[in-house]
Short mmCIF file of C-alpha atoms and ligand atoms in Angstrom, two decimals:
data_model
loop_
_atom_site.label_atom_id
_atom_site.label_comp_id
_atom_site.label_asym_id
_atom_site.label_seq_id
_atom_site.Cartn_x
_atom_site.Cartn_y
_atom_site.Cartn_z
CA MET A 1 117.42 116.69 102.23
CA VAL A 2 117.43 113.30 103.17
CA ARG A 3 115.88 112.83 106.69
CA ARG A 4 116.40 109.85 108.62
CA VAL A 5 114.09 108.23 111.22
CA ARG A 6 114.40 105.16 113.63
CA LYS A 7 111.43 103.92 116.21
CA PRO A 8 111.33 105.62 119.34
CA GLN A 9 111.06 103.89 122.66
CA HIS A 10 107.76 106.10 123.21
CA ALA A 11 105.94 108.83 121.65
CA ARG A 12 104.62 111.00 124.28
CA GLY A 13 103.32 114.56 124.69
CA GLU A 14 101.17 117.37 123.52
CA VAL A 15 101.67 118.82 120.13
CA THR A 16 99.32 121.98 118.53
CA PRO A 17 99.11 121.42 115.21
CA PRO A 18 99.66 124.37 112.99
CA GLY A 19 96.87 126.24 111.74
CA ASP A 20 94.62 124.50 109.13
CA LYS A 21 95.79 124.95 105.84
CA SER A 22 92.29 124.90 103.67
CA ILE A 23 91.08 127.65 106.29
CA SER A 24 93.69 130.00 106.25
CA HIS A 25 93.28 130.21 102.36
CA ARG A 26 90.20 131.32 102.81
CA ALA A 27 90.63 133.33 105.67
CA VAL A 28 93.12 135.74 103.45
CA ILE A 29 91.12 135.42 100.16
CA LEU A 30 87.71 136.02 101.44
CA ASN A 31 89.17 139.06 103.69
CA SER A 32 90.69 140.42 100.58
CA LEU A 33 87.42 141.27 99.07
CA ALA A 34 85.99 142.42 102.34
CA ASP A 35 85.17 145.86 103.32
CA GLY A 36 87.66 146.66 106.21
CA THR A 37 90.97 144.97 108.08
CA ALA A 38 90.81 141.74 109.62
CA ARG A 39 93.32 139.97 111.50
CA VAL A 40 93.87 135.97 110.75
CA ALA A 41 95.58 134.32 113.91
CA ASN A 42 96.98 131.30 113.97
CA PHE A 43 97.76 131.68 109.60
CA ALA A 44 98.93 128.08 108.50
CA PRO A 45 102.55 128.67 108.42
CA GLY A 46 103.55 126.28 105.45
CA ALA A 47 104.62 127.55 101.95
CA ASP A 48 100.91 126.71 100.44
CA CYS A 49 99.30 129.66 102.09
CA ALA A 50 102.33 131.90 101.77
CA SER A 51 102.00 131.45 97.85
CA THR A 52 98.58 132.69 98.18
CA VAL A 53 99.68 135.78 100.36
CA SER A 54 102.11 136.70 97.65
CA CYS A 55 99.51 136.48 94.73
CA LEU A 56 96.98 138.69 96.69
CA ARG A 57 99.61 141.15 97.36
CA ALA A 58 100.50 141.04 93.61
CA LEU A 59 96.80 141.92 93.02
CA GLY A 60 97.15 144.96 95.12
CA VAL A 61 96.06 143.61 98.98
CA LYS A 62 97.99 144.77 101.53
CA ILE A 63 98.47 142.10 103.76
CA GLU A 64 101.10 142.48 106.72
CA SER A 65 102.48 140.66 109.98
CA PRO A 66 101.66 142.56 113.13
CA ALA A 67 104.75 143.18 115.06
CA GLY A 68 104.50 140.46 118.50
CA ALA A 69 101.64 138.74 116.88
CA ARG A 70 103.06 135.46 116.30
CA SER A 71 101.41 133.55 113.26
CA ALA A 72 99.12 136.43 112.47
CA ILE A 73 98.60 138.55 109.48
CA ASP A 74 96.42 141.62 108.80
CA VAL A 75 94.62 141.83 105.63
CA GLN A 76 93.43 145.03 104.09
CA GLY A 77 90.33 143.94 102.20
CA VAL A 78 89.75 146.07 98.93
CA GLY A 79 86.15 145.25 98.45
CA VAL A 80 84.90 142.81 95.04
CA ARG A 81 86.34 145.87 92.63
CA GLY A 82 89.50 146.86 94.35
CA TYR A 83 92.07 144.57 92.97
CA THR A 84 94.40 145.56 90.07
CA GLU A 85 96.09 143.82 87.24
CA PRO A 86 99.00 142.17 88.45
CA ALA A 87 102.04 143.50 86.25
CA THR A 88 103.56 139.63 86.04
CA VAL A 89 102.89 135.91 86.08
CA LEU A 90 101.21 135.12 89.37
CA ASP A 91 102.68 131.94 91.34
CA ALA A 92 100.99 129.23 93.08
CA GLY A 93 103.65 127.29 93.95
CA ASN A 94 102.74 123.98 94.59
CA SER A 95 99.27 124.72 96.05
CA GLY A 96 96.37 123.53 94.07
CA THR A 97 93.81 125.63 96.47
CA THR A 98 95.76 129.17 95.45
CA MET A 99 95.49 128.29 91.91
CA ARG A 100 91.67 127.34 91.97
CA LEU A 101 90.24 129.84 94.44
CA LEU A 102 91.96 132.62 92.83
CA THR A 103 91.09 131.69 89.32
CA GLY A 104 87.55 131.88 90.76
CA LEU A 105 88.02 135.39 92.36
CA LEU A 106 89.68 136.63 88.81
CA THR A 107 87.32 135.33 86.57
CA GLY A 108 84.82 138.14 87.47
CA GLN A 109 87.72 141.12 87.45
CA GLY A 110 87.96 143.84 84.81
CA PHE A 111 91.64 142.54 83.98
CA PHE A 112 94.06 140.09 82.79
CA THR A 113 96.16 137.51 84.67
CA VAL A 114 98.34 134.72 84.03
CA ILE A 115 98.53 132.26 86.73
CA SER A 116 100.97 129.44 87.00
CA GLY A 117 102.89 127.18 89.64
CA ASP A 118 105.55 124.49 90.15
CA ALA A 119 105.78 121.21 87.76
CA SER A 120 103.54 119.45 89.90
CA LEU A 121 100.69 121.95 89.72
CA CYS A 122 101.30 122.64 85.91
CA THR A 123 100.17 118.68 85.63
CA ARG A 124 97.27 118.90 87.85
CA PRO A 125 94.02 118.67 86.19
CA MET A 126 92.36 122.17 85.36
CA GLY A 127 89.91 121.69 82.84
CA ARG A 128 87.55 120.70 85.97
CA LEU A 129 87.77 124.40 86.87
CA ILE A 130 87.71 125.94 83.80
CA HIS A 131 84.47 124.38 82.60
CA PRO A 132 82.00 125.50 85.01
CA LEU A 133 83.99 129.23 85.03
CA ARG A 134 83.19 129.51 81.51
CA LEU A 135 80.04 128.08 81.97
CA MET A 136 79.66 131.56 84.34
CA GLY A 137 80.73 133.36 81.44
CA GLY A 138 84.27 133.70 82.40
CA ARG A 139 87.16 133.59 79.91
CA ILE A 140 89.75 131.44 80.83
CA TYR A 141 92.70 129.61 78.99
CA GLY A 142 94.72 126.78 79.76
CA ARG A 143 97.88 124.53 78.14
CA ASN A 144 97.01 121.10 76.62
CA ARG A 145 93.60 122.57 75.05
CA ASP A 146 92.13 124.34 78.39
CA THR A 147 92.99 121.56 80.87
CA LEU A 148 96.37 122.48 82.56
CA ALA A 149 98.04 125.44 84.06
CA PRO A 150 99.52 127.91 83.22
CA LEU A 151 95.89 129.49 82.89
CA ALA A 152 95.14 132.94 81.32
CA ILE A 153 92.20 134.94 82.32
CA LYS A 154 90.53 137.76 80.86
CA GLY A 155 88.30 139.07 83.42
CA GLN A 156 84.67 139.95 82.27
CA GLU A 157 81.17 140.33 83.48
CA ILE A 158 79.76 136.54 84.56
CA HIS A 159 76.72 135.49 85.78
CA GLY A 160 75.19 132.64 88.08
CA LEU A 161 75.01 128.88 87.40
CA ASP A 162 73.36 125.83 88.46
CA TYR A 163 76.28 123.08 87.94
CA THR A 164 76.80 119.76 88.94
CA LEU A 165 80.24 118.82 89.70
CA PRO A 166 81.24 115.54 88.58
CA VAL A 167 83.80 114.64 91.15
CA ALA A 168 83.26 116.26 95.10
CA SER A 169 85.92 118.80 95.16
CA ALA A 170 86.19 121.49 97.70
CA GLN A 171 88.44 123.51 95.58
CA ILE A 172 85.86 123.98 92.19
CA LYS A 173 83.12 124.31 94.56
CA SER A 174 84.69 127.40 96.55
CA ALA A 175 86.27 128.42 93.33
CA MET A 176 82.97 128.58 91.79
CA LEU A 177 81.31 130.64 94.97
CA ILE A 178 83.86 132.93 94.75
CA ALA A 179 83.11 133.74 91.21
CA GLY A 180 79.42 133.91 92.47
CA LEU A 181 80.28 137.06 94.69
CA PHE A 182 80.92 138.83 91.09
CA THR A 183 78.04 137.80 89.33
CA GLY A 184 75.86 141.06 89.95
CA MET A 185 72.87 141.86 92.19
CA LYS A 186 70.94 138.36 93.26
CA GLY A 187 73.15 136.43 90.56
CA LYS A 188 72.65 132.85 92.09
CA THR A 189 75.55 130.27 91.88
CA ILE A 190 74.23 126.81 92.84
CA VAL A 191 76.83 124.08 93.37
CA ARG A 192 75.82 120.14 93.66
CA GLU A 193 78.64 117.49 94.87
CA PRO A 194 77.90 113.92 94.56
CA ALA A 195 79.18 113.92 98.10
CA LEU A 196 80.20 116.84 100.67
CA SER A 197 83.45 118.06 100.90
CA ARG A 198 85.10 120.56 103.27
CA ASP A 199 82.25 123.37 103.63
CA HIS A 200 84.94 125.89 105.20
CA THR A 201 84.15 128.48 102.24
CA GLU A 202 80.12 128.59 102.97
CA ARG A 203 80.70 128.81 106.77
CA MET A 204 83.27 131.90 106.22
CA LEU A 205 81.15 133.20 103.77
CA ARG A 206 77.92 133.02 106.08
CA ALA A 207 79.83 134.57 108.80
CA MET A 208 80.59 137.53 106.74
CA GLY A 209 77.40 138.10 106.33
CA VAL A 210 76.84 136.47 102.64
CA LYS A 211 73.77 134.43 101.87
CA VAL A 212 74.79 130.89 101.47
CA THR A 213 72.64 127.93 102.24
CA SER A 214 73.74 124.49 102.11
CA GLU A 215 71.35 121.44 101.83
CA GLY A 216 73.06 118.08 102.14
CA PRO A 217 75.79 118.40 99.04
CA THR A 218 74.22 121.41 97.74
CA SER A 219 75.56 124.77 98.48
CA THR A 220 73.83 127.80 97.46
CA LEU A 221 75.02 131.34 96.94
CA VAL A 222 73.37 134.81 96.48
CA CYS A 223 75.38 137.58 95.11
CA PRO A 224 75.23 140.39 98.17
CA ALA A 225 74.68 143.75 96.97
CA ALA A 226 77.42 144.97 99.48
CA PRO A 227 80.88 143.47 100.12
CA PRO A 228 81.34 140.47 102.71
CA LYS A 229 82.24 141.95 106.32
CA ALA A 230 85.89 141.79 107.51
CA LEU A 231 85.81 138.95 109.95
CA HIS A 232 88.46 138.27 112.99
CA ILE A 233 89.65 134.31 112.25
CA GLU A 234 91.47 132.54 114.74
CA VAL A 235 92.58 129.44 112.41
CA PRO A 236 92.00 126.00 114.04
CA GLY A 237 94.58 123.62 114.26
CA ASP A 238 94.98 121.40 111.09
CA ILE A 239 93.24 118.14 111.49
CA SER A 240 95.37 116.67 108.37
CA SER A 241 98.57 117.70 110.32
CA ALA A 242 97.00 116.12 113.39
CA ALA A 243 96.50 113.02 111.39
CA CYS A 244 100.31 112.33 111.64
CA TRP A 245 99.92 112.40 115.40
CA LEU A 246 97.04 110.40 115.76
CA VAL A 247 98.37 107.55 113.78
CA LEU A 248 101.53 107.52 115.45
CA GLY A 249 99.62 107.55 118.89
CA ALA A 250 97.78 104.60 117.77
CA VAL A 251 100.54 102.23 116.14
CA HIS A 252 103.51 103.13 118.29
CA PRO A 253 103.13 100.54 121.36
CA ASP A 254 104.37 102.94 123.92
CA ALA A 255 102.30 106.18 123.30
CA ARG A 256 100.19 108.73 124.24
CA ILE A 257 99.76 112.16 122.61
CA THR A 258 97.48 114.95 122.98
CA LEU A 259 96.59 117.37 120.15
CA ARG A 260 95.40 120.68 121.61
CA GLY A 261 92.93 122.79 119.35
CA THR A 262 92.48 120.57 116.39
CA GLY A 263 89.60 121.62 114.10
CA THR A 264 87.11 118.68 113.73
CA ASN A 265 84.49 120.37 111.31
CA PRO A 266 82.52 116.99 110.46
CA THR A 267 83.31 117.18 106.40
CA ARG A 268 87.12 116.78 107.68
CA THR A 269 86.88 114.14 110.49
CA GLY A 270 86.88 111.19 108.31
CA ILE A 271 90.18 110.30 110.21
CA ILE A 272 88.80 110.10 113.31
CA ASP A 273 85.97 108.04 111.76
CA VAL A 274 88.01 105.49 110.56
CA LEU A 275 90.45 105.22 113.52
CA LEU A 276 87.53 104.81 115.80
CA LYS A 277 86.50 102.09 113.90
CA MET A 278 89.93 100.22 113.61
CA GLY A 279 89.81 100.18 117.40
CA ALA A 280 91.92 103.14 118.11
CA ARG A 281 91.84 104.38 122.05
CA LEU A 282 91.08 108.12 120.51
CA LYS A 283 89.26 110.38 122.88
CA ILE A 284 87.51 113.80 121.73
CA GLU A 285 87.34 116.21 124.59
CA ASN A 286 86.90 120.23 125.43
CA GLU A 287 84.69 120.56 122.04
CA ARG A 288 84.23 124.43 121.44
CA MET A 289 83.25 127.08 118.46
CA SER A 290 86.24 128.92 116.92
CA ASN A 291 84.29 131.54 114.63
CA ASP A 292 82.10 129.02 112.70
CA GLU A 293 84.28 125.84 113.09
CA PRO A 294 84.45 123.22 115.56
CA VAL A 295 87.54 122.63 117.45
CA ALA A 296 88.52 120.05 120.45
CA ASP A 297 91.67 118.42 121.99
CA LEU A 298 92.18 114.68 121.05
CA THR A 299 94.13 112.37 122.84
CA VAL A 300 95.28 108.90 121.38
CA GLU A 301 97.08 106.20 122.92
CA SER A 302 98.78 102.98 121.59
CA SER A 303 95.94 100.69 120.51
CA ARG A 304 95.74 97.20 118.54
CA LEU A 305 93.79 98.17 115.23
CA SER A 306 91.72 95.90 112.71
CA ALA A 307 91.44 96.67 108.90
CA VAL A 308 88.41 98.68 107.84
CA ASP A 309 87.38 99.38 104.38
CA ILE A 310 87.32 102.89 103.16
CA GLU A 311 84.79 103.58 100.51
CA GLY A 312 82.16 106.02 99.14
CA ASP A 313 80.96 108.92 101.08
CA ILE A 314 83.63 109.16 103.72
CA VAL A 315 86.20 109.41 101.20
CA PRO A 316 86.21 112.98 100.44
CA ARG A 317 86.22 113.64 104.59
CA LEU A 318 89.85 111.98 104.51
CA ILE A 319 91.25 112.45 101.24
CA ASP A 320 94.32 114.22 102.41
CA GLU A 321 94.80 111.86 105.18
CA VAL A 322 95.04 108.43 102.92
CA PRO A 323 98.64 108.48 102.77
CA VAL A 324 98.99 108.40 106.82
CA LEU A 325 96.09 105.97 106.98
CA ALA A 326 97.83 103.41 104.59
CA VAL A 327 100.48 103.48 107.39
CA ALA A 328 98.16 102.60 109.82
CA ALA A 329 96.30 100.04 107.77
CA CYS A 330 99.85 98.23 107.25
CA LEU A 331 100.53 97.52 111.38
CA ALA A 332 96.61 96.81 111.67
CA ARG A 333 95.16 92.93 111.41
CA GLY A 334 93.23 92.01 108.39
CA THR A 335 92.91 93.20 105.08
CA THR A 336 92.11 97.21 104.45
CA THR A 337 90.39 97.93 101.22
CA ILE A 338 90.50 101.88 100.00
CA LYS A 339 88.25 102.70 96.83
CA ASP A 340 86.45 105.63 95.32
CA ALA A 341 89.66 107.51 95.82
CA ALA A 342 90.89 107.90 92.45
CA GLU A 343 90.89 111.70 93.18
CA LEU A 344 94.38 110.77 94.99
CA ARG A 345 96.37 110.19 91.59
CA VAL A 346 95.70 113.90 90.63
CA LYS A 347 97.20 115.36 94.35
CA GLU A 348 100.64 116.61 94.75
CA THR A 349 101.48 113.34 93.22
CA ASP A 350 100.01 110.29 92.30
CA ARG A 351 99.44 109.14 95.67
CA ILE A 352 98.36 105.56 95.41
CA ALA A 353 101.36 105.11 93.16
CA TYR A 354 103.70 106.11 95.36
CA LEU A 355 102.47 105.06 98.80
CA VAL A 356 102.32 101.58 96.92
CA SER A 357 106.20 101.68 95.65
CA GLU A 358 107.27 103.40 98.83
CA LEU A 359 105.55 101.34 101.67
CA SER A 360 106.35 98.44 99.51
CA LYS A 361 110.18 99.42 100.03
CA MET A 362 109.70 98.92 103.92
CA GLY A 363 107.97 95.45 103.72
CA ALA A 364 104.33 96.28 103.27
CA ASP A 365 102.05 94.15 101.39
CA VAL A 366 100.25 96.93 99.40
CA GLU A 367 98.50 96.02 95.91
CA GLU A 368 97.52 98.84 93.91
CA ARG A 369 94.15 99.24 92.30
CA PRO A 370 92.69 102.18 89.57
CA ASP A 371 90.85 103.81 92.61
CA GLY A 372 92.54 102.92 96.04
CA MET A 373 94.83 100.00 97.08
CA VAL A 374 94.34 96.79 99.16
CA ILE A 375 96.65 96.69 102.15
CA ARG A 376 97.30 93.21 104.08
CA GLY A 377 98.13 94.35 107.56
CA GLY A 378 99.62 92.98 110.24
CA GLU A 379 103.02 92.72 109.15
CA LYS A 380 106.07 94.82 110.78
CA LEU A 381 107.49 97.40 108.66
CA ALA A 382 111.23 97.68 107.96
CA GLY A 383 113.82 100.49 107.55
CA ALA A 384 114.34 101.59 104.07
CA GLY A 385 115.41 104.02 101.92
CA CYS A 386 112.46 105.84 100.27
CA SER A 387 111.29 109.24 99.11
CA SER A 388 108.49 111.69 99.39
CA HIS A 389 108.60 112.46 95.52
CA GLY A 390 108.54 116.21 96.83
CA ASP A 391 104.94 115.61 98.06
CA HIS A 392 104.39 116.97 101.80
CA ARG A 393 101.72 114.14 103.00
CA MET A 394 103.99 111.47 101.60
CA ALA A 395 106.91 112.87 103.66
CA MET A 396 105.11 112.98 106.69
CA ALA A 397 103.30 109.37 106.45
CA LEU A 398 106.62 107.99 105.54
CA GLY A 399 108.02 109.73 108.71
CA ILE A 400 105.43 108.28 110.90
CA ALA A 401 106.01 104.83 108.91
CA GLY A 402 109.71 104.99 110.00
CA SER A 403 108.89 105.69 113.16
CA VAL A 404 107.19 102.27 114.18
CA ALA A 405 109.64 100.25 111.85
CA ASP A 406 112.66 98.10 112.76
CA GLY A 407 115.78 99.92 111.51
CA GLU A 408 116.34 103.13 110.20
CA THR A 409 114.51 104.69 107.35
CA GLN A 410 115.75 107.39 104.99
CA ILE A 411 113.62 109.63 103.21
CA GLU A 412 114.69 111.59 100.65
CA ASP A 413 113.03 114.95 99.75
CA ALA A 414 112.04 115.09 103.23
CA GLU A 415 111.64 118.91 102.97
CA ALA A 416 108.66 118.66 101.12
CA VAL A 417 106.77 118.73 104.76
CA ASP A 418 107.75 122.81 104.59
CA ILE A 419 104.63 123.08 102.49
CA SER A 420 101.80 122.24 105.22
CA TYR A 421 103.98 121.76 108.31
CA PRO A 422 107.43 123.42 108.60
CA GLY A 423 108.11 122.08 112.18
CA PHE A 424 107.19 118.48 111.42
CA TRP A 425 110.87 116.66 111.92
CA GLN A 426 111.28 118.82 115.21
CA GLU A 427 108.15 117.68 116.50
CA LEU A 428 108.79 114.34 115.43
CA GLU A 429 112.12 114.58 117.75
CA ARG A 430 110.37 116.26 120.55
CA VAL A 431 107.38 113.55 120.68
CA ALA A 432 109.87 110.70 120.28
CA THR A 433 112.23 112.06 123.27
CA GLY A 434 108.85 113.21 125.53
C1 S3P B 1 91.48 121.67 99.51
C2 S3P B 1 90.52 120.40 99.01
C3 S3P B 1 90.64 118.98 98.84
C4 S3P B 1 92.19 118.65 99.17
C5 S3P B 1 93.21 119.95 99.53
C6 S3P B 1 92.53 121.09 99.81
C7 S3P B 1 90.68 122.78 99.84
O1 S3P B 1 90.88 119.30 97.52
O2 S3P B 1 92.65 117.44 98.93
O3 S3P B 1 94.37 119.74 99.92
O4 S3P B 1 91.27 123.65 100.78
O5 S3P B 1 89.49 123.10 99.46
P1 S3P B 1 90.19 118.97 96.27
O6 S3P B 1 89.22 120.08 95.99
O7 S3P B 1 90.62 118.99 94.39
O8 S3P B 1 89.02 117.49 96.53
#
């Protein structure tokens, strides 16, 4: 689908971002291995979390959508040993989180599973997942000498491990912590990261009664004697989806957007820190806790942005927001340098290469670097024909770029937004006429 976007006169209104994708995956996976039934409200509506639900159903977990409760699911936990061998290949679709977290879970089961995904997911690195899980005793095999999916997992007894990740990754950390739940009485799993990545797994497991401690970028899990307790969860709004509105509000000359109920977990708020540093008029209000996750309302208004350097420990705190932040940098005064972000090359697409190619088509001055990019801002963007290349975050970033560019922008493969934000284009129209 090609989506045509033009700059609206203004961008105004209130937006409630969809449920957080990362938290939704964890809410359904961790409750599936719990003792009891839990309701997950405001479950993320996109295709990625639907992939996790269908894989878990194929493993024998009952997950239902209760009548009358919009965006909620009820998960009937099967306990740590209650999964059943799936009759066919599990399909993780486009979702790295589904494949990696479920591989952690399946490593300690007493049966055989094959998990695969779409063309994008089957080119993403899996050696980084297979390696530590094998050191825990797991038997996992993959294509291309055990580096790519499809993955075959011969579940068996595993043990704890003290492991240092070469690259900060919440997906690998979470896979190991979930595997740690199958390591037998008091099995200890320690994951050390070079910089702290999102900590939703640790928070949720603690709330479910599992002994998980976090000291800086090191997380330690002690295998519990009893299954985790089922936990009702109200999923906060996704800050990665909210990021689009934060940038639109800051760069559009006549804008005021309020985002209700957005997750503000400090491991995810790099986007807020960077926008504030760039000079955005951004207010954080009504801060509260939802389960163990912080939530707030955010209001952003038209701002004059200046360039910033993005590098080091902040990178894992905003990695998924780089596409839309690059749009902000194109419109800011000065030169923005993004470094230490080579991980962007192994997301749903090579986001460094595609940001450079697509934003250049719109007249931006963007230079590719191995681990990031240099953006000379202050220029206007011009409408152009560009493509998301099937990447949801690219589609949304280009939608925001098109909403501040002169003339019309045509975005190919615009339906990619369905991965995390199915209502995105409708919401963009609403904000533009608000
Ligand atoms: C995620 C972790 C990050 C992030 C991804 C979601 C998660 O990936 O980019 O969109 O839910 O754990 P990595 O673990 O590969 O850094």
